[in-house]
mmCIF file of C-alpha atoms in Angstrom:
data_model
loop_
_atom_site.group_PDB
_atom_site.id
_atom_site.type_symbol
_atom_site.label_atom_id
_atom_site.label_comp_id
_atom_site.label_asym_id
_atom_site.label_seq_id
_atom_site.Cartn_x
_atom_site.Cartn_y
_atom_site.Cartn_z
ATOM 1 C CA MET A 1 108.169 99.557 120.676
ATOM 2 C CA SER A 2 111.292 97.503 119.905
ATOM 3 C CA SER A 3 113.050 97.700 116.552
ATOM 4 C CA TRP A 4 112.779 93.998 115.842
ATOM 5 C CA ARG A 5 109.012 94.353 115.596
ATOM 6 C CA ARG A 6 109.430 96.975 112.933
ATOM 7 C CA CYS A 7 111.796 94.680 111.087
ATOM 8 C CA LEU A 8 109.204 91.956 110.606
ATOM 9 C CA PRO A 9 107.987 93.279 107.190
ATOM 10 C CA ILE A 10 111.619 92.929 105.887
ATOM 11 C CA LEU A 11 111.343 89.206 106.326
ATOM 12 C CA PHE A 12 108.441 89.033 103.978
ATOM 13 C CA LEU A 13 110.283 91.185 101.373
ATOM 14 C CA VAL A 14 113.302 88.863 101.568
ATOM 15 C CA LEU A 15 111.098 85.817 101.225
ATOM 16 C CA ALA A 16 109.225 87.287 98.275
ATOM 17 C CA SER A 17 112.447 88.087 96.429
ATOM 18 C CA ALA A 18 113.530 84.457 96.896
ATOM 19 C CA GLY A 19 110.345 83.195 95.384
ATOM 20 C CA PHE A 20 108.394 82.731 98.552
ATOM 21 C CA ALA A 21 105.496 84.861 99.892
ATOM 22 C CA PRO A 22 102.836 84.644 102.551
ATOM 23 C CA PRO A 23 99.832 82.653 101.369
ATOM 24 C CA ALA A 24 97.177 84.848 99.645
ATOM 25 C CA HIS A 25 93.540 84.747 100.569
ATOM 26 C CA ALA A 26 91.043 83.605 97.983
ATOM 27 C CA VAL A 27 89.806 86.682 96.051
ATOM 28 C CA THR A 28 86.120 87.651 95.652
ATOM 29 C CA VAL A 29 85.120 90.735 93.712
ATOM 30 C CA THR A 30 82.671 93.625 94.087
ATOM 31 C CA HIS A 31 81.929 95.712 91.031
ATOM 32 C CA ARG A 32 81.096 99.169 92.320
ATOM 33 C CA ALA A 33 82.608 101.624 94.746
ATOM 34 C CA VAL A 34 81.483 101.112 98.272
ATOM 35 C CA PRO A 35 81.840 103.218 101.462
ATOM 36 C CA ILE A 36 85.147 102.630 103.117
ATOM 37 C CA ALA A 37 83.415 101.611 106.349
ATOM 38 C CA GLN A 38 81.627 98.892 104.414
ATOM 39 C CA ALA A 39 84.833 97.781 102.720
ATOM 40 C CA ARG A 40 86.535 97.503 106.179
ATOM 41 C CA THR A 41 83.903 94.898 107.190
ATOM 42 C CA LEU A 42 84.497 92.607 104.218
ATOM 43 C CA PRO A 43 86.727 89.469 104.527
ATOM 44 C CA LEU A 44 90.369 89.654 103.880
ATOM 45 C CA GLY A 45 91.102 88.761 100.221
ATOM 46 C CA THR A 46 88.017 90.635 98.995
ATOM 47 C CA ALA A 47 88.662 92.780 95.905
ATOM 48 C CA VAL A 48 86.816 96.031 96.348
ATOM 49 C CA THR A 49 86.569 99.597 94.942
ATOM 50 C CA VAL A 50 86.537 102.614 97.227
ATOM 51 C CA ASP A 51 86.589 106.378 96.579
ATOM 52 C CA GLY A 52 87.836 109.113 98.916
ATOM 53 C CA VAL A 53 90.194 111.869 99.747
ATOM 54 C CA ALA A 54 93.925 111.363 100.457
ATOM 55 C CA THR A 55 94.812 112.326 104.030
ATOM 56 C CA THR A 56 98.594 111.616 103.908
ATOM 57 C CA PRO A 57 101.283 112.206 101.211
ATOM 58 C CA SER A 58 102.570 109.182 99.336
ATOM 59 C CA GLY A 59 105.491 107.523 101.105
ATOM 60 C CA ALA A 60 105.250 109.587 104.301
ATOM 61 C CA PHE A 61 105.438 106.367 106.334
ATOM 62 C CA GLU A 62 107.883 104.481 104.124
ATOM 63 C CA SER A 63 110.520 103.939 106.813
ATOM 64 C CA SER A 64 108.142 101.713 108.903
ATOM 65 C CA PHE A 65 105.480 100.676 106.436
ATOM 66 C CA PHE A 66 108.009 99.656 103.778
ATOM 67 C CA ASP A 67 105.930 101.024 100.881
ATOM 68 C CA THR A 68 104.962 104.354 99.402
ATOM 69 C CA GLY A 69 101.242 104.255 100.142
ATOM 70 C CA PHE A 70 98.851 106.840 101.480
ATOM 71 C CA GLY A 71 95.842 107.232 103.724
ATOM 72 C CA LEU A 72 92.404 107.493 102.122
ATOM 73 C CA GLN A 73 89.144 108.591 103.818
ATOM 74 C CA ASP A 74 85.572 109.253 102.941
ATOM 75 C CA ARG A 75 82.659 110.365 105.150
ATOM 76 C CA SER A 76 82.311 106.893 106.629
ATOM 77 C CA ALA A 77 85.865 105.789 107.520
ATOM 78 C CA GLY A 78 89.457 105.588 106.363
ATOM 79 C CA ILE A 79 91.958 103.041 105.177
ATOM 80 C CA TYR A 80 95.646 102.745 104.227
ATOM 81 C CA VAL A 81 96.387 102.141 100.478
ATOM 82 C CA SER A 82 99.627 100.155 100.126
ATOM 83 C CA VAL A 83 101.536 100.714 96.936
ATOM 84 C CA ALA A 84 105.125 99.947 95.973
ATOM 85 C CA VAL A 85 105.471 102.803 93.539
ATOM 86 C CA ASP A 86 105.307 106.486 94.654
ATOM 87 C CA LEU A 87 102.339 107.912 92.792
ATOM 88 C CA GLY A 88 102.780 111.391 94.057
ATOM 89 C CA ILE A 89 99.447 111.470 95.935
ATOM 90 C CA ALA A 90 99.043 114.597 98.114
ATOM 91 C CA PRO A 91 96.367 115.322 100.776
ATOM 92 C CA ARG A 92 93.121 116.654 99.376
ATOM 93 C CA THR A 93 93.540 114.590 96.241
ATOM 94 C CA ARG A 94 90.403 112.606 95.262
ATOM 95 C CA VAL A 95 91.215 109.002 94.534
ATOM 96 C CA GLN A 96 89.380 105.916 93.441
ATOM 97 C CA VAL A 97 91.154 102.630 94.290
ATOM 98 C CA THR A 98 90.433 99.093 93.334
ATOM 99 C CA GLY A 99 92.406 96.520 95.336
ATOM 100 C CA THR A 100 92.417 93.565 97.635
ATOM 101 C CA LEU A 101 91.851 93.874 101.387
ATOM 102 C CA ARG A 102 94.817 92.597 103.443
ATOM 103 C CA ASP A 103 96.159 92.713 106.948
ATOM 104 C CA SER A 104 99.532 94.253 107.805
ATOM 105 C CA PHE A 105 100.417 93.431 111.419
ATOM 106 C CA GLY A 106 96.909 94.392 112.575
ATOM 107 C CA LEU A 107 96.373 97.299 110.184
ATOM 108 C CA ARG A 108 93.663 96.812 107.581
ATOM 109 C CA ILE A 109 95.115 97.881 104.209
ATOM 110 C CA LEU A 110 93.992 97.919 100.586
ATOM 111 C CA VAL A 111 96.517 96.691 98.020
ATOM 112 C CA PRO A 112 95.868 97.750 94.371
ATOM 113 C CA ASP A 113 96.867 95.354 91.606
ATOM 114 C CA GLY A 114 99.056 98.133 90.144
ATOM 115 C CA PRO A 115 99.288 101.892 89.554
ATOM 116 C CA ALA A 116 96.423 101.716 87.048
ATOM 117 C CA ALA A 117 94.079 100.660 89.775
ATOM 118 C CA VAL A 118 94.641 104.046 91.544
ATOM 119 C CA VAL A 119 92.735 106.727 89.637
ATOM 120 C CA VAL A 120 93.125 110.443 90.608
ATOM 121 C CA HIS A 121 90.086 112.505 89.816
ATOM 122 C CA GLY A 122 90.296 115.964 91.244
ATOM 123 C CA LYS A 123 90.774 117.802 94.472
ATOM 124 C CA SER A 124 88.579 118.200 97.626
ATOM 125 C CA PRO A 125 88.667 120.346 100.742
ATOM 126 C CA ALA A 126 91.138 119.016 103.289
ATOM 127 C CA VAL A 127 89.872 116.310 105.598
ATOM 128 C CA ARG A 128 89.531 117.718 109.161
ATOM 129 C CA PRO A 129 90.954 115.508 111.821
ATOM 130 C CA ARG A 130 88.622 114.114 114.412
ATOM 131 C CA LEU A 131 89.527 115.176 117.968
ATOM 132 C CA LEU A 132 89.618 112.171 120.182
ATOM 133 C CA PRO A 133 90.679 111.221 123.715
ATOM 134 C CA THR A 134 93.891 109.196 123.633
ATOM 135 C CA GLY A 135 92.120 106.107 124.924
ATOM 136 C CA ALA A 136 89.634 106.251 122.062
ATOM 137 C CA VAL A 137 92.248 105.899 119.363
ATOM 138 C CA GLY A 138 91.740 102.243 118.386
ATOM 139 C CA GLU A 139 90.002 99.935 115.923
ATOM 140 C CA SER A 140 87.017 102.271 115.439
ATOM 141 C CA SER A 141 89.330 105.175 114.364
ATOM 142 C CA GLU A 142 91.862 103.124 112.393
ATOM 143 C CA GLY A 143 92.530 104.610 108.944
ATOM 144 C CA ARG A 144 91.181 108.002 109.827
ATOM 145 C CA LEU A 145 92.842 111.356 110.290
ATOM 146 C CA VAL A 146 92.640 112.072 113.997
ATOM 147 C CA ARG A 147 93.962 114.546 116.632
ATOM 148 C CA VAL A 148 94.676 114.257 120.342
ATOM 149 C CA ILE A 149 95.765 116.829 122.870
ATOM 150 C CA ALA A 150 97.667 115.157 125.797
ATOM 151 C CA THR A 151 100.662 115.152 128.067
ATOM 152 C CA ILE A 152 103.879 113.372 127.129
ATOM 153 C CA THR A 153 104.374 110.499 129.509
ATOM 154 C CA ARG A 154 107.400 108.980 127.820
ATOM 155 C CA ALA A 155 109.940 111.244 126.068
ATOM 156 C CA PRO A 156 110.881 110.708 122.417
ATOM 157 C CA THR A 157 113.197 107.815 121.855
ATOM 158 C CA PRO A 158 114.876 107.086 118.540
ATOM 159 C CA ASP A 159 114.097 103.834 116.677
ATOM 160 C CA PRO A 160 116.506 104.031 113.744
ATOM 161 C CA PRO A 161 116.216 103.747 110.757
ATOM 162 C CA TYR A 162 112.425 103.671 111.131
ATOM 163 C CA GLY A 163 112.002 106.924 113.014
ATOM 164 C CA ALA A 164 111.211 107.725 116.637
ATOM 165 C CA GLU A 165 108.375 107.459 119.075
ATOM 166 C CA PHE A 166 106.894 108.910 122.268
ATOM 167 C CA VAL A 167 103.896 108.233 124.408
ATOM 168 C CA VAL A 168 101.097 110.595 125.391
ATOM 169 C CA ASP A 169 98.080 110.343 127.738
ATOM 170 C CA ASP A 170 95.233 112.721 128.437
ATOM 171 C CA GLY A 171 94.018 110.616 131.373
ATOM 172 C CA SER A 172 92.035 108.199 129.253
ATOM 173 C CA GLY A 173 94.918 105.873 128.326
ATOM 174 C CA GLU A 174 98.475 105.925 126.936
ATOM 175 C CA LEU A 175 98.984 106.231 123.203
ATOM 176 C CA VAL A 176 102.061 105.766 121.077
ATOM 177 C CA ILE A 177 102.974 108.505 118.634
ATOM 178 C CA PHE A 178 105.316 107.081 115.912
ATOM 179 C CA VAL A 179 107.214 109.586 113.771
ATOM 180 C CA ASN A 180 108.531 108.181 110.529
ATOM 181 C CA THR A 181 111.872 109.262 109.130
ATOM 182 C CA GLN A 182 110.416 110.665 105.880
ATOM 183 C CA THR A 183 108.294 113.237 107.674
ATOM 184 C CA GLY A 184 111.298 115.301 108.696
ATOM 185 C CA ILE A 185 109.629 116.094 112.037
ATOM 186 C CA ASP A 186 112.094 117.320 114.587
ATOM 187 C CA LEU A 187 111.291 116.135 118.151
ATOM 188 C CA THR A 188 114.116 118.117 119.811
ATOM 189 C CA GLY A 189 112.866 119.816 122.929
ATOM 190 C CA LEU A 190 109.869 117.512 123.531
ATOM 191 C CA ALA A 191 110.002 115.979 127.010
ATOM 192 C CA ALA A 192 107.904 114.186 129.534
ATOM 193 C CA GLY A 193 105.383 116.463 131.225
ATOM 194 C CA GLN A 194 104.803 118.742 128.202
ATOM 195 C CA THR A 195 101.361 119.016 126.653
ATOM 196 C CA VAL A 196 101.199 118.561 122.884
ATOM 197 C CA GLY A 197 98.582 118.431 120.093
ATOM 198 C CA VAL A 198 99.182 115.589 117.645
ATOM 199 C CA THR A 199 97.435 115.130 114.311
ATOM 200 C CA GLY A 200 98.025 112.094 112.103
ATOM 201 C CA PHE A 201 96.972 108.782 110.663
ATOM 202 C CA SER A 202 95.238 106.466 113.133
ATOM 203 C CA SER A 203 97.269 103.348 112.780
ATOM 204 C CA GLN A 204 98.023 99.947 114.342
ATOM 205 C CA PHE A 205 101.129 97.898 114.669
ATOM 206 C CA ASP A 206 100.810 94.363 116.160
ATOM 207 C CA THR A 207 98.888 94.749 119.486
ATOM 208 C CA HIS A 208 98.948 98.434 119.959
ATOM 209 C CA TYR A 209 97.393 101.460 118.251
ATOM 210 C CA GLU A 210 99.253 104.637 117.391
ATOM 211 C CA ILE A 211 99.080 107.996 115.620
ATOM 212 C CA ASP A 212 101.483 108.514 112.745
ATOM 213 C CA PRO A 213 102.007 112.307 112.132
ATOM 214 C CA ARG A 214 102.582 113.494 108.527
ATOM 215 C CA PHE A 215 104.225 116.910 108.721
ATOM 216 C CA PRO A 216 106.140 119.003 111.305
ATOM 217 C CA ALA A 217 103.009 121.111 111.784
ATOM 218 C CA ASP A 218 101.073 117.998 113.017
ATOM 219 C CA ILE A 219 102.799 118.313 116.380
ATOM 220 C CA THR A 220 102.120 121.472 118.393
ATOM 221 C CA ARG A 221 102.867 122.471 121.930
ATOM 222 C CA HIS A 222 99.946 123.523 124.192
ATOM 223 C CA HIS A 223 99.410 124.935 127.713
ATOM 224 C CA ARG A 224 97.620 122.413 129.988
ATOM 225 C CA ARG A 225 94.524 124.604 130.121
ATOM 226 C CA LEU A 226 94.194 124.432 126.339
ATOM 227 C CA ALA A 227 94.529 120.652 126.469
ATOM 228 C CA LYS A 228 91.716 120.370 128.935
ATOM 229 C CA GLU A 229 89.437 122.600 126.816
ATOM 230 C CA GLY A 230 90.243 120.614 123.697
ATOM 231 C CA ASN A 231 89.198 117.314 125.203
ATOM 232 C CA LYS A 232 85.835 118.740 126.279
ATOM 233 C CA LYS A 233 84.879 119.306 122.556
#
């Protein structure tokens, strides 16, 4: 992925600061919390309330998402909540969010009107990632916490200041792993041919899908035999 594609959101920030902004969609409103899967099917511009468990820390993807949002998931699906202020949301936090559905370069996001539209109400058990083949990470998994076990087919390459990326494949299709700067994940020693397990947020940028890890522990090294066993589950 070239750096200029990650720079595109900056253009919108510059235009907004100059008094220009992308045209907003007309807003319609729902008055009760709905499953995230249902919310994802609603038209862009719909104001909706969802309730779920945070799967990523606030601001973990700030270097490429250009906000301090977080992933949110319920039993039906997941979505990214885009906020400009770091609300200190941690994984396992139960959160109700009222906002407007938008699209961010292919990624469906929920944009609250402000911090007051994000209501924390307790803790829940950690969301367990769904184990998927690399070729199955796509629109149907977008917004969820997922895990793949696969072989590195393209070694890590830096994409400063946004982070770094590498590509994995378990035989079902190549998949980009994008590591944001804020995560502090050290990719030293990872090379093509190694088998790794990767957990993270199932995301999209432009025309391709990717996994965005959250913590150093989200990337583990595996023997090839373990990778084959994992993909049989």
